[in-house]
Amino acid sequence: MTVFNLLTFPNVCRACLQSIHPDQMIELDTHRPELEGTIATFLQDISFMLPTAILPYLPTTVCITCLEVMEFFSKYRRKIKHLHEFLSALAQVKLGDESPLRELFEGKSDQLEILFRDLDLCNKRDAGVNDLLDEYSQYEIASMEVATGQARDEPMEELHLVCSSEEECETTQTKPAKRRRLKIVEVQSFASNDSEEEDAAASDGNEEKQDVPSSKSDGKDNLKQNQLQCKLCSYKTFFTIAHSVHMKKHEQNEGKTGYVCKNPYCLQMFDTAEELMLHKRANPHKVYECEICGSVLKHRISLEVHLERHYGITHFQCSYCSSSFHTKTEQQNHIAAVHISEDRFECDLCGAVFTSNKLLKQHLASHVTERNYHCLECKRSFKTQHHLNRHHKAVHTEVRFQCDYCEISYSRRDKLRMHVERAHQIQTYFVCDICVRSFDTHEALQEHSFRHQHPKHLECAICLIVCLTEADFEKHMCITYQENYVCCGHDFKHHTVYNKHMMRHGIKVNARVKPNTDILIGQERALRAVAESRSSKYCLKSEKPETCPVM
């Protein structure tokens, strides 16, 4: 038995030394635009120049997997280079020299545009150097002192201190100079640090959008400008609901005397210091419980974001549509799933592709055959927890959507809307005649139509898909129009279902059926259902079912 697995050397990948099928290998002298040269030149650049005498004895190819890693690394390295060029030029302005920044905007405007878009640094398309210099004095860099050898202290209002215990928080407030084991959560990144428990508890069962007030602010910047300070203690927060909850605790203690727990979501008063000490020793604030729904959260900031969910307050606006979100993570996931065209996750069972691993996991549940989710009330079983929740909400809860024009009610709002259009001929679906997306109101449709008329950079004006590069934009799959969503003798009724079905045939399409402007959707669906019913009866009577007419 050989000790080293080098029997296939040098017929291996130069980067991983694995023996790969020749069809999956690429020669080192191949020029790759992402590497800005040949593969061999890139390998030399990131390692060292090999002696010419030994080159004939070394592998001459790399595998596709390693090449993808190299191209990603090359792209990331260029990004870091451009970023530091920008940072250096930005700092030079502080020292009185604007020329590096002006030269950067003039000579590398394309690279800067990509950098600003990737890092979400600019809110204006085609912004120039003068725009940046005009507001330069507002930036932190313009107010900090020239380096003195000591790190500048961060202002306390820009940090949240999440302590492992109440005693530790009190010690922190009284002795800030001492080193302690604290988890420091910057306000600028609070959204991406929300606990999974908070997201799961808040999103469970929220399929319908609540009719609650929505605050569509500019997110982090507006939060920092609107910090709320309690007038009775040192509590500070950026969240209005959390501040209101805290102040109500103070109101409950008005006129009373005793010893108060200083946890901002407790403020419980005790008659003696000993009782307060026992309260602290019990460590009741290891977790944070929502007083509205009872959800238990691990961190104070998770609770503060969670509270705002109950009131529909959002801080992160989608830059492509009117949707807004509670956290930066939700905003980014929305943009990746809804607006970005790049499909990265493929289903091994049917070939369908998705923009996120989360969407792929949801799709994989559709292939499950076992029904492992059981209703405790009627013993029916379902494939997924989502289907069980939908069943329970529709069948076993008293939530009903009542028709305003008759006594009929439905368990789902979409069924009620269809009923209103079908039975009362009142429009509830306002459909875009370009991308066939529907809206609840004419005003919402008009807002959507504005996007078709004024697309953003690398956003298709027809399908509203956002591409990551100019090359992707040129070759993206735009909408094609057809007469129906029929395949395999079945009418799939909606483009998303039809397009996914076509993936089973190995065909990737972006099909749409333009709406009939002379009839409401509810009425059109009703006519289609009648036609399907008649077609089914015809098939049952026919001696040759395969001759069933396709709609």
Coordinates of C-alpha atoms in Angstrom, one line a residue:
M1 CA 0.0 0.0 0.0
T2 CA 1.3 3.4 -0.9
V3 CA 1.7 6.1 1.8
F4 CA 0.8 9.2 -0.3
N5 CA -2.0 9.5 -2.8
L6 CA 0.1 10.8 -5.6
L7 CA -0.1 8.0 -8.1
T8 CA -2.0 10.2 -10.6
F9 CA 0.5 13.1 -10.3
P10 CA 1.0 15.2 -12.4
N11 CA -2.4 14.5 -14.0
V12 CA -4.2 16.4 -11.3
C13 CA -5.5 19.9 -10.5
R14 CA -2.6 22.3 -9.8
A15 CA -4.6 23.9 -6.9
C16 CA -6.0 20.9 -5.0
L17 CA -3.9 18.0 -6.4
Q18 CA -7.1 15.9 -7.0
S19 CA -7.6 13.7 -9.9
I20 CA -10.6 15.1 -11.8
H21 CA -12.2 14.0 -15.0
P22 CA -10.6 15.8 -18.0
D23 CA -13.9 17.4 -18.9
Q24 CA -13.8 19.3 -15.6
M25 CA -10.3 20.6 -16.1
I26 CA -9.0 23.8 -17.7
E27 CA -5.5 24.5 -19.0
L28 CA -3.4 27.0 -17.1
D29 CA -2.7 29.1 -20.2
T30 CA -6.4 29.8 -20.5
H31 CA -7.2 33.6 -20.3
R32 CA -10.0 34.4 -17.7
P33 CA -11.4 37.9 -17.6
E34 CA -12.2 37.7 -13.9
L35 CA -8.5 36.9 -13.2
E36 CA -7.4 39.7 -15.6
G37 CA -5.0 37.3 -17.3
T38 CA -4.2 33.6 -17.6
I39 CA -4.7 31.1 -14.8
A40 CA -1.0 30.5 -14.6
T41 CA -0.3 34.3 -14.2
F42 CA -2.8 34.5 -11.4
L43 CA -1.3 31.5 -9.5
Q44 CA 2.1 33.1 -9.9
D45 CA 0.8 36.4 -8.6
I46 CA -0.7 34.9 -5.4
S47 CA 2.2 32.5 -4.7
F48 CA 5.6 32.9 -6.3
M49 CA 7.4 32.4 -9.7
L50 CA 8.4 28.8 -10.2
P51 CA 11.7 27.9 -11.8
T52 CA 11.3 27.3 -15.5
A53 CA 13.2 24.0 -15.3
I54 CA 10.5 22.3 -13.1
L55 CA 7.4 23.5 -15.0
P56 CA 7.3 20.5 -17.4
Y57 CA 6.9 18.2 -14.3
L58 CA 4.0 20.0 -12.7
P59 CA 0.2 19.8 -13.3
T60 CA -0.9 22.0 -16.2
T61 CA -4.6 22.2 -15.4
V62 CA -6.9 23.3 -12.6
C63 CA -10.4 21.9 -11.9
I64 CA -13.5 24.0 -12.3
T65 CA -14.2 24.1 -8.6
C66 CA -10.8 25.6 -7.8
L67 CA -11.1 28.0 -10.7
E68 CA -14.4 29.4 -9.2
V69 CA -12.7 29.9 -5.9
M70 CA -9.8 31.8 -7.7
E71 CA -12.2 34.0 -9.5
F72 CA -14.1 34.8 -6.4
F73 CA -10.9 35.6 -4.6
S74 CA -9.7 37.8 -7.5
K75 CA -12.9 39.7 -7.4
Y76 CA -12.8 40.2 -3.7
R77 CA -9.2 41.3 -3.8
R78 CA -10.0 44.0 -6.4
K79 CA -12.9 45.1 -4.2
I80 CA -10.6 45.5 -1.2
K81 CA -8.1 47.4 -3.3
H82 CA -10.7 49.8 -4.6
L83 CA -12.0 50.2 -1.1
H84 CA -8.6 51.2 0.3
E85 CA -8.0 53.5 -2.5
F86 CA -11.2 55.3 -1.6
L87 CA -10.4 55.3 2.1
S88 CA -7.0 56.7 1.5
A89 CA -8.3 59.5 -0.8
L90 CA -11.1 60.2 1.8
A91 CA -8.5 60.7 4.5
Q92 CA -6.3 62.9 2.3
V93 CA -9.2 65.4 2.2
K94 CA -8.9 65.7 6.0
L95 CA -5.3 66.6 5.5
G96 CA -6.2 69.3 3.0
D97 CA -5.6 67.5 -0.3
E98 CA -8.7 66.9 -2.5
S99 CA -6.8 65.8 -5.6
P100 CA -6.5 62.0 -4.9
L101 CA -10.3 61.9 -4.4
R102 CA -11.0 63.9 -7.6
E103 CA -8.6 61.7 -9.6
L104 CA -10.2 58.6 -8.2
F105 CA -13.7 59.7 -9.3
E106 CA -12.4 60.7 -12.7
G107 CA -10.2 57.7 -13.4
K108 CA -12.1 54.9 -11.7
S109 CA -15.7 56.0 -11.7
D110 CA -17.0 52.6 -12.8
Q111 CA -15.1 50.8 -10.1
L112 CA -16.4 53.3 -7.5
E113 CA -20.0 52.9 -8.7
I114 CA -19.8 49.1 -8.2
L115 CA -18.1 49.6 -4.8
F116 CA -20.7 52.0 -3.6
R117 CA -23.5 49.8 -4.8
D118 CA -22.1 46.7 -3.1
L119 CA -21.5 48.4 0.2
D120 CA -24.7 50.6 0.1
L121 CA -22.6 53.7 0.5
C122 CA -24.5 56.0 -1.9
N123 CA -28.1 57.0 -2.1
K124 CA -27.9 58.9 -5.5
R125 CA -27.3 57.5 -8.9
D126 CA -24.4 59.1 -10.8
A127 CA -23.1 60.9 -7.7
G128 CA -19.9 62.8 -8.2
V129 CA -17.0 64.0 -6.2
N130 CA -18.5 67.4 -5.5
D131 CA -21.5 65.7 -3.9
L132 CA -19.2 63.9 -1.5
L133 CA -17.1 67.0 -0.7
D134 CA -20.3 69.1 -0.1
E135 CA -21.3 66.9 2.8
Y136 CA -17.8 65.9 3.9
S137 CA -18.1 68.0 7.1
Q138 CA -20.9 65.8 8.3
Y139 CA -18.8 62.7 8.5
E140 CA -17.0 61.3 11.5
I141 CA -13.7 61.5 9.8
A142 CA -14.0 65.2 9.5
S143 CA -14.5 65.7 13.2
M144 CA -12.0 63.3 14.7
E145 CA -8.6 64.5 15.9
V146 CA -5.4 63.7 14.1
A147 CA -3.9 60.4 15.4
T148 CA -2.2 60.9 18.8
G149 CA -1.2 57.3 19.4
Q150 CA -4.4 56.6 21.4
A151 CA -7.6 55.1 20.1
R152 CA -10.5 57.6 20.1
D153 CA -13.2 56.7 22.6
E154 CA -16.5 55.9 21.0
P155 CA -19.5 57.9 22.3
M156 CA -21.6 55.9 24.7
E157 CA -24.8 56.5 22.7
E158 CA -23.5 54.5 19.7
L159 CA -23.2 51.3 21.7
H160 CA -25.5 48.9 23.4
L161 CA -24.0 46.9 26.4
V162 CA -25.6 43.5 26.7
C163 CA -24.5 42.1 30.1
S164 CA -24.5 38.5 31.2
S165 CA -26.1 39.5 34.5
E166 CA -27.8 42.4 36.2
E167 CA -24.9 42.8 38.7
E168 CA -22.5 43.1 35.8
C169 CA -24.6 45.9 34.2
E170 CA -24.7 47.8 37.4
T171 CA -20.9 47.5 37.8
T172 CA -20.5 48.7 34.2
Q173 CA -22.5 51.8 34.9
T174 CA -20.5 52.7 38.0
K175 CA -17.0 51.7 36.9
P176 CA -16.7 52.2 33.1
A177 CA -12.9 52.2 33.1
K178 CA -12.5 48.6 34.2
R179 CA -12.2 45.7 31.7
R180 CA -15.1 43.3 31.8
R181 CA -16.4 40.5 29.7
L182 CA -19.2 42.3 27.9
K183 CA -20.8 41.6 24.6
I184 CA -20.8 45.0 22.7
V185 CA -23.4 45.2 20.0
E186 CA -23.0 48.2 17.7
V187 CA -26.2 49.9 16.7
Q188 CA -25.0 50.0 13.1
S189 CA -25.1 46.2 12.9
F190 CA -27.9 45.5 15.3
A191 CA -30.2 44.1 12.7
S192 CA -27.9 41.4 11.6
N193 CA -27.4 40.2 15.2
D194 CA -31.1 39.5 16.0
S195 CA -31.4 36.1 17.6
E196 CA -32.9 33.3 15.6
E197 CA -35.5 32.8 18.3
E198 CA -36.7 36.4 17.9
D199 CA -37.1 36.1 14.2
A200 CA -38.9 32.7 14.5
A201 CA -41.3 33.9 17.2
A202 CA -42.2 37.1 15.4
S203 CA -42.6 35.6 11.9
D204 CA -44.6 32.5 12.9
G205 CA -48.1 32.7 11.6
N206 CA -47.7 36.1 10.0
E207 CA -48.7 35.2 6.5
E208 CA -51.1 38.2 6.1
K209 CA -49.7 41.7 6.2
Q210 CA -51.2 43.5 9.2
D211 CA -53.0 46.8 8.7
V212 CA -50.8 48.7 11.1
P213 CA -48.9 52.0 10.9
S214 CA -45.6 51.7 9.1
S215 CA -42.6 53.9 9.6
K216 CA -40.4 53.7 6.4
S217 CA -37.3 55.6 7.6
D218 CA -33.8 55.4 6.3
G219 CA -32.9 52.8 8.8
K220 CA -29.7 53.0 10.8
D221 CA -29.0 56.7 10.2
N222 CA -32.4 57.8 11.3
L223 CA -32.2 55.5 14.4
K224 CA -28.9 57.1 15.4
Q225 CA -30.4 60.6 15.1
N226 CA -33.5 59.7 17.2
Q227 CA -32.1 58.2 20.3
L228 CA -34.5 58.3 23.2
Q229 CA -33.2 59.1 26.7
C230 CA -35.3 58.3 29.8
K231 CA -35.6 61.4 32.0
L232 CA -35.7 59.3 35.2
C233 CA -32.8 57.0 34.8
S234 CA -29.8 56.3 32.4
Y235 CA -31.8 54.1 30.1
K236 CA -31.4 54.9 26.4
T237 CA -32.8 53.2 23.3
F238 CA -33.4 53.8 19.6
F239 CA -36.8 52.2 19.6
T240 CA -40.0 54.1 20.5
I241 CA -42.0 51.1 21.6
A242 CA -39.3 49.9 24.0
H243 CA -39.0 53.4 25.4
S244 CA -42.8 53.5 26.0
V245 CA -42.8 50.2 27.8
H246 CA -39.9 51.4 30.0
M247 CA -41.7 54.6 30.9
K248 CA -44.9 52.8 31.8
K249 CA -42.8 50.8 34.4
H250 CA -41.7 54.1 35.9
E251 CA -45.3 55.3 36.0
Q252 CA -46.3 52.2 37.9
N253 CA -43.7 53.1 40.6
E254 CA -44.9 56.7 41.0
G255 CA -45.7 57.6 44.6
K256 CA -44.1 54.4 46.0
T257 CA -40.9 54.0 48.0
G258 CA -38.5 51.1 48.1
Y259 CA -35.7 49.4 46.3
V260 CA -36.0 49.2 42.5
C261 CA -34.5 46.6 40.2
K262 CA -32.6 48.6 37.6
N263 CA -33.3 46.3 34.7
P264 CA -35.1 48.6 32.2
Y265 CA -37.8 46.0 31.5
C266 CA -38.3 45.1 35.1
L267 CA -38.1 48.1 37.5
Q268 CA -39.8 46.0 40.1
M269 CA -39.9 47.6 43.5
F270 CA -39.1 45.8 46.8
D271 CA -39.6 46.8 50.4
T272 CA -36.1 45.9 51.6
A273 CA -32.6 45.7 50.1
E274 CA -32.6 42.0 51.1
E275 CA -35.6 41.3 48.9
L276 CA -34.0 43.1 46.0
M277 CA -30.8 41.0 46.5
L278 CA -32.8 37.8 46.4
H279 CA -34.5 39.0 43.3
K280 CA -31.1 39.6 41.6
R281 CA -29.7 36.2 42.8
A282 CA -32.6 34.4 41.1
N283 CA -31.3 35.9 37.9
P284 CA -34.8 36.6 36.4
H285 CA -33.4 38.7 33.6
K286 CA -31.3 36.1 31.9
V287 CA -33.8 36.2 29.1
Y288 CA -36.2 38.9 28.0
E289 CA -40.0 38.1 27.7
C290 CA -42.4 40.0 25.6
E291 CA -45.4 41.1 27.6
I292 CA -47.6 41.2 24.5
C293 CA -47.2 37.6 23.2
G294 CA -45.0 35.9 25.8
S295 CA -42.1 35.2 23.4
V296 CA -38.8 34.7 25.2
L297 CA -35.7 36.4 23.7
K298 CA -32.1 36.2 24.6
H299 CA -31.0 39.8 24.3
R300 CA -32.4 43.2 25.1
I301 CA -32.0 44.5 21.6
S302 CA -33.8 41.4 20.3
L303 CA -36.8 42.3 22.5
E304 CA -36.7 45.9 21.4
V305 CA -36.9 44.9 17.7
H306 CA -39.5 42.3 18.5
L307 CA -41.7 44.9 20.2
E308 CA -41.7 47.1 17.1
R309 CA -42.9 44.1 15.1
H310 CA -46.1 44.1 17.0
Y311 CA -46.8 47.6 15.9
G312 CA -45.6 47.2 12.3
I313 CA -42.8 49.8 12.7
T314 CA -40.0 49.3 10.2
H315 CA -36.7 51.0 9.6
F316 CA -35.2 49.4 6.5
Q317 CA -36.7 50.4 3.2
C318 CA -36.2 48.2 0.1
S319 CA -34.4 50.3 -2.6
Y320 CA -36.4 48.7 -5.4
C321 CA -40.0 48.5 -4.1
S322 CA -42.2 49.9 -1.4
S323 CA -41.6 47.0 1.0
S324 CA -39.9 47.8 4.3
F325 CA -38.5 45.6 7.0
H326 CA -37.7 45.4 10.7
T327 CA -34.0 44.4 10.3
K328 CA -31.2 44.9 7.8
T329 CA -31.0 41.1 7.4
E330 CA -34.7 40.8 6.4
Q331 CA -34.2 43.7 3.9
Q332 CA -31.2 42.0 2.4
N333 CA -32.9 38.6 2.2
H334 CA -35.9 40.2 0.5
I335 CA -33.7 41.9 -2.1
A336 CA -31.8 38.6 -2.8
A337 CA -35.0 36.6 -3.0
V338 CA -37.3 39.0 -4.9
H339 CA -35.2 41.4 -6.9
I340 CA -31.8 39.8 -7.7
S341 CA -31.8 37.5 -10.7
E342 CA -28.8 35.3 -9.8
D343 CA -29.9 31.8 -9.1
R344 CA -27.4 30.0 -6.9
F345 CA -29.1 27.0 -5.3
E346 CA -30.5 24.1 -7.4
C347 CA -32.8 21.3 -6.4
D348 CA -31.2 17.9 -7.1
L349 CA -34.6 16.3 -7.5
C350 CA -36.3 18.5 -10.2
G351 CA -33.6 21.1 -11.3
A352 CA -35.5 24.1 -10.0
V353 CA -33.1 26.9 -8.9
F354 CA -33.5 29.5 -6.2
T355 CA -31.8 32.7 -5.0
S356 CA -31.3 31.5 -1.4
N357 CA -30.7 28.3 0.5
K358 CA -33.8 29.1 2.6
L359 CA -36.0 29.1 -0.5
L360 CA -34.5 25.8 -1.6
K361 CA -35.2 24.2 1.7
Q362 CA -38.8 25.4 1.5
H363 CA -39.0 23.9 -2.0
L364 CA -37.6 20.6 -0.9
A365 CA -40.5 20.1 1.4
S366 CA -42.7 19.8 -1.7
H367 CA -41.0 16.6 -2.6
V368 CA -41.7 14.9 0.8
T369 CA -44.1 12.1 0.6
E370 CA -44.5 11.3 4.4
R371 CA -47.1 13.3 6.3
N372 CA -45.3 13.7 9.7
Y373 CA -47.2 16.8 10.9
H374 CA -50.5 15.9 12.6
C375 CA -53.4 18.1 13.6
L376 CA -54.3 17.4 17.2
E377 CA -57.9 18.4 16.7
C378 CA -59.0 16.4 13.6
K379 CA -56.1 13.9 13.2
R380 CA -55.4 15.1 9.6
S381 CA -51.7 14.9 8.6
F382 CA -49.6 17.2 6.4
K383 CA -46.2 17.2 4.7
T384 CA -44.9 20.4 6.3
Q385 CA -45.4 22.6 9.4
H386 CA -46.5 25.4 7.1
H387 CA -49.3 23.3 5.7
L388 CA -50.4 22.3 9.2
N389 CA -50.4 25.9 10.4
R390 CA -52.5 26.9 7.4
H391 CA -55.0 24.1 8.0
H392 CA -55.3 25.0 11.6
K393 CA -55.8 28.6 10.9
A394 CA -58.4 27.9 8.2
V395 CA -60.4 25.1 10.0
H396 CA -59.9 25.3 13.7
T397 CA -59.7 29.0 14.5
E398 CA -62.5 31.6 14.6
V399 CA -60.7 34.1 12.4
R400 CA -62.9 34.8 9.4
F401 CA -62.9 37.4 6.6
Q402 CA -66.4 38.7 6.3
C403 CA -67.8 40.0 3.0
D404 CA -69.0 43.5 3.2
Y405 CA -71.8 42.9 0.7
C406 CA -73.3 39.6 1.9
E407 CA -73.2 37.2 4.8
I408 CA -70.5 34.9 3.4
S409 CA -67.1 34.7 5.1
Y410 CA -63.9 32.9 4.3
S411 CA -60.9 31.6 6.3
R412 CA -58.5 33.2 3.8
R413 CA -58.4 36.8 2.6
D414 CA -57.5 35.9 -1.0
K415 CA -60.7 33.7 -1.2
L416 CA -62.8 36.6 0.0
R417 CA -61.3 38.9 -2.7
M418 CA -62.1 36.4 -5.4
H419 CA -65.6 36.1 -4.0
V420 CA -66.1 39.9 -4.1
E421 CA -65.0 40.0 -7.8
R422 CA -66.9 37.0 -8.8
A423 CA -70.2 37.5 -7.0
H424 CA -70.4 41.3 -6.6
Q425 CA -68.3 42.4 -9.6
I426 CA -66.3 44.8 -7.5
Q427 CA -62.6 45.0 -8.4
T428 CA -60.2 43.9 -5.6
Y429 CA -57.3 42.7 -7.8
F430 CA -55.4 45.5 -9.6
V431 CA -53.1 43.8 -12.1
C432 CA -50.0 45.1 -13.8
D433 CA -50.3 44.6 -17.6
I434 CA -46.5 44.2 -17.9
C435 CA -45.4 41.7 -15.2
V436 CA -48.9 40.5 -14.1
R437 CA -48.3 41.2 -10.5
S438 CA -51.5 42.1 -8.6
F439 CA -52.2 44.7 -5.9
D440 CA -54.9 45.5 -3.4
T441 CA -55.5 49.1 -4.6
H442 CA -55.2 51.2 -7.7
E443 CA -52.7 53.5 -5.8
A444 CA -50.4 50.5 -5.1
L445 CA -50.5 49.6 -8.8
Q446 CA -49.6 53.1 -9.8
E447 CA -46.7 53.1 -7.4
H448 CA -45.5 49.8 -8.9
S449 CA -46.0 51.1 -12.5
F450 CA -43.6 53.9 -11.7
R451 CA -40.9 51.3 -11.3
H452 CA -41.5 50.0 -14.8
Q453 CA -41.2 53.6 -16.1
H454 CA -38.1 54.5 -14.0
P455 CA -35.9 51.4 -13.5
K456 CA -32.8 51.6 -11.4
H457 CA -29.3 50.8 -12.7
L458 CA -29.1 47.2 -13.9
E459 CA -32.9 46.7 -13.3
C460 CA -34.9 45.4 -16.2
A461 CA -37.8 47.7 -16.9
I462 CA -40.1 44.8 -18.0
C463 CA -39.5 42.0 -15.5
L464 CA -38.0 44.3 -12.8
I465 CA -35.2 41.8 -12.1
V466 CA -32.0 43.4 -10.8
C467 CA -28.7 42.0 -12.3
L468 CA -25.4 42.1 -10.6
T469 CA -23.3 42.9 -13.6
E470 CA -23.7 44.4 -17.1
A471 CA -23.0 41.0 -18.6
D472 CA -25.8 39.4 -16.5
F473 CA -28.1 42.2 -17.5
E474 CA -27.5 41.6 -21.2
K475 CA -28.3 37.9 -21.0
H476 CA -31.0 37.8 -18.3
M477 CA -34.2 35.9 -19.1
C478 CA -36.9 38.5 -19.5
I479 CA -40.7 37.9 -19.6
T480 CA -42.3 36.1 -22.5
Y481 CA -46.0 36.2 -23.0
Q482 CA -48.2 33.3 -23.9
E483 CA -51.9 32.3 -24.0
N484 CA -52.2 30.2 -20.9
Y485 CA -50.4 28.2 -18.2
V486 CA -51.4 24.8 -19.5
C487 CA -48.9 21.9 -19.5
C488 CA -49.4 18.1 -19.3
G489 CA -53.1 18.6 -19.6
H490 CA -53.3 20.8 -16.5
D491 CA -53.9 24.5 -16.0
F492 CA -51.4 25.8 -13.4
K493 CA -53.3 29.1 -13.2
H494 CA -50.3 31.2 -12.0
H495 CA -46.9 31.9 -13.7
T496 CA -44.8 31.0 -10.6
V497 CA -46.3 27.5 -10.4
Y498 CA -46.1 27.1 -14.2
N499 CA -42.5 28.2 -14.5
K500 CA -41.5 25.8 -11.7
H501 CA -43.3 23.0 -13.4
M502 CA -41.5 23.6 -16.6
M503 CA -38.2 23.1 -14.7
R504 CA -39.3 19.4 -14.4
H505 CA -39.1 19.3 -18.2
G506 CA -35.6 20.8 -18.1
I507 CA -37.0 24.1 -19.5
K508 CA -36.3 27.4 -17.8
V509 CA -38.9 30.0 -18.7
N510 CA -40.2 33.3 -17.4
A511 CA -43.7 33.0 -18.9
R512 CA -46.7 35.4 -18.3
V513 CA -50.3 35.5 -19.5
K514 CA -51.4 39.1 -20.0
P515 CA -54.6 39.9 -18.0
N516 CA -57.9 40.3 -19.8
T517 CA -58.8 43.9 -19.2
D518 CA -62.4 43.4 -20.1
I519 CA -63.1 41.0 -17.1
L520 CA -62.2 40.9 -13.5
I521 CA -59.8 38.2 -12.3
G522 CA -62.4 36.6 -10.0
Q523 CA -64.9 36.3 -12.9
E524 CA -62.2 35.0 -15.2
R525 CA -61.2 32.3 -12.7
A526 CA -64.9 31.3 -12.3
L527 CA -65.3 30.9 -16.0
R528 CA -62.1 28.8 -16.2
A529 CA -63.3 26.6 -13.3
V530 CA -66.6 25.9 -15.1
A531 CA -64.7 25.1 -18.3
E532 CA -62.4 22.7 -16.5
S533 CA -65.4 21.0 -14.9
R534 CA -67.0 20.5 -18.2
S535 CA -63.7 19.2 -19.7
S536 CA -63.3 16.7 -16.8
K537 CA -66.8 15.4 -17.4
Y538 CA -66.0 15.0 -21.0
C539 CA -62.9 13.0 -20.2
L540 CA -64.7 10.6 -17.9
K541 CA -67.3 9.8 -20.6
S542 CA -64.7 9.5 -23.3
E543 CA -63.4 6.0 -24.2
K544 CA -60.0 7.5 -25.0
P545 CA -59.0 9.9 -22.2
E546 CA -55.8 10.8 -23.9
T547 CA -57.9 12.7 -26.5
C548 CA -59.1 15.1 -23.7
P549 CA -58.9 18.7 -25.2
V550 CA -56.2 20.9 -23.7
M551 CA -57.4 24.3 -22.7

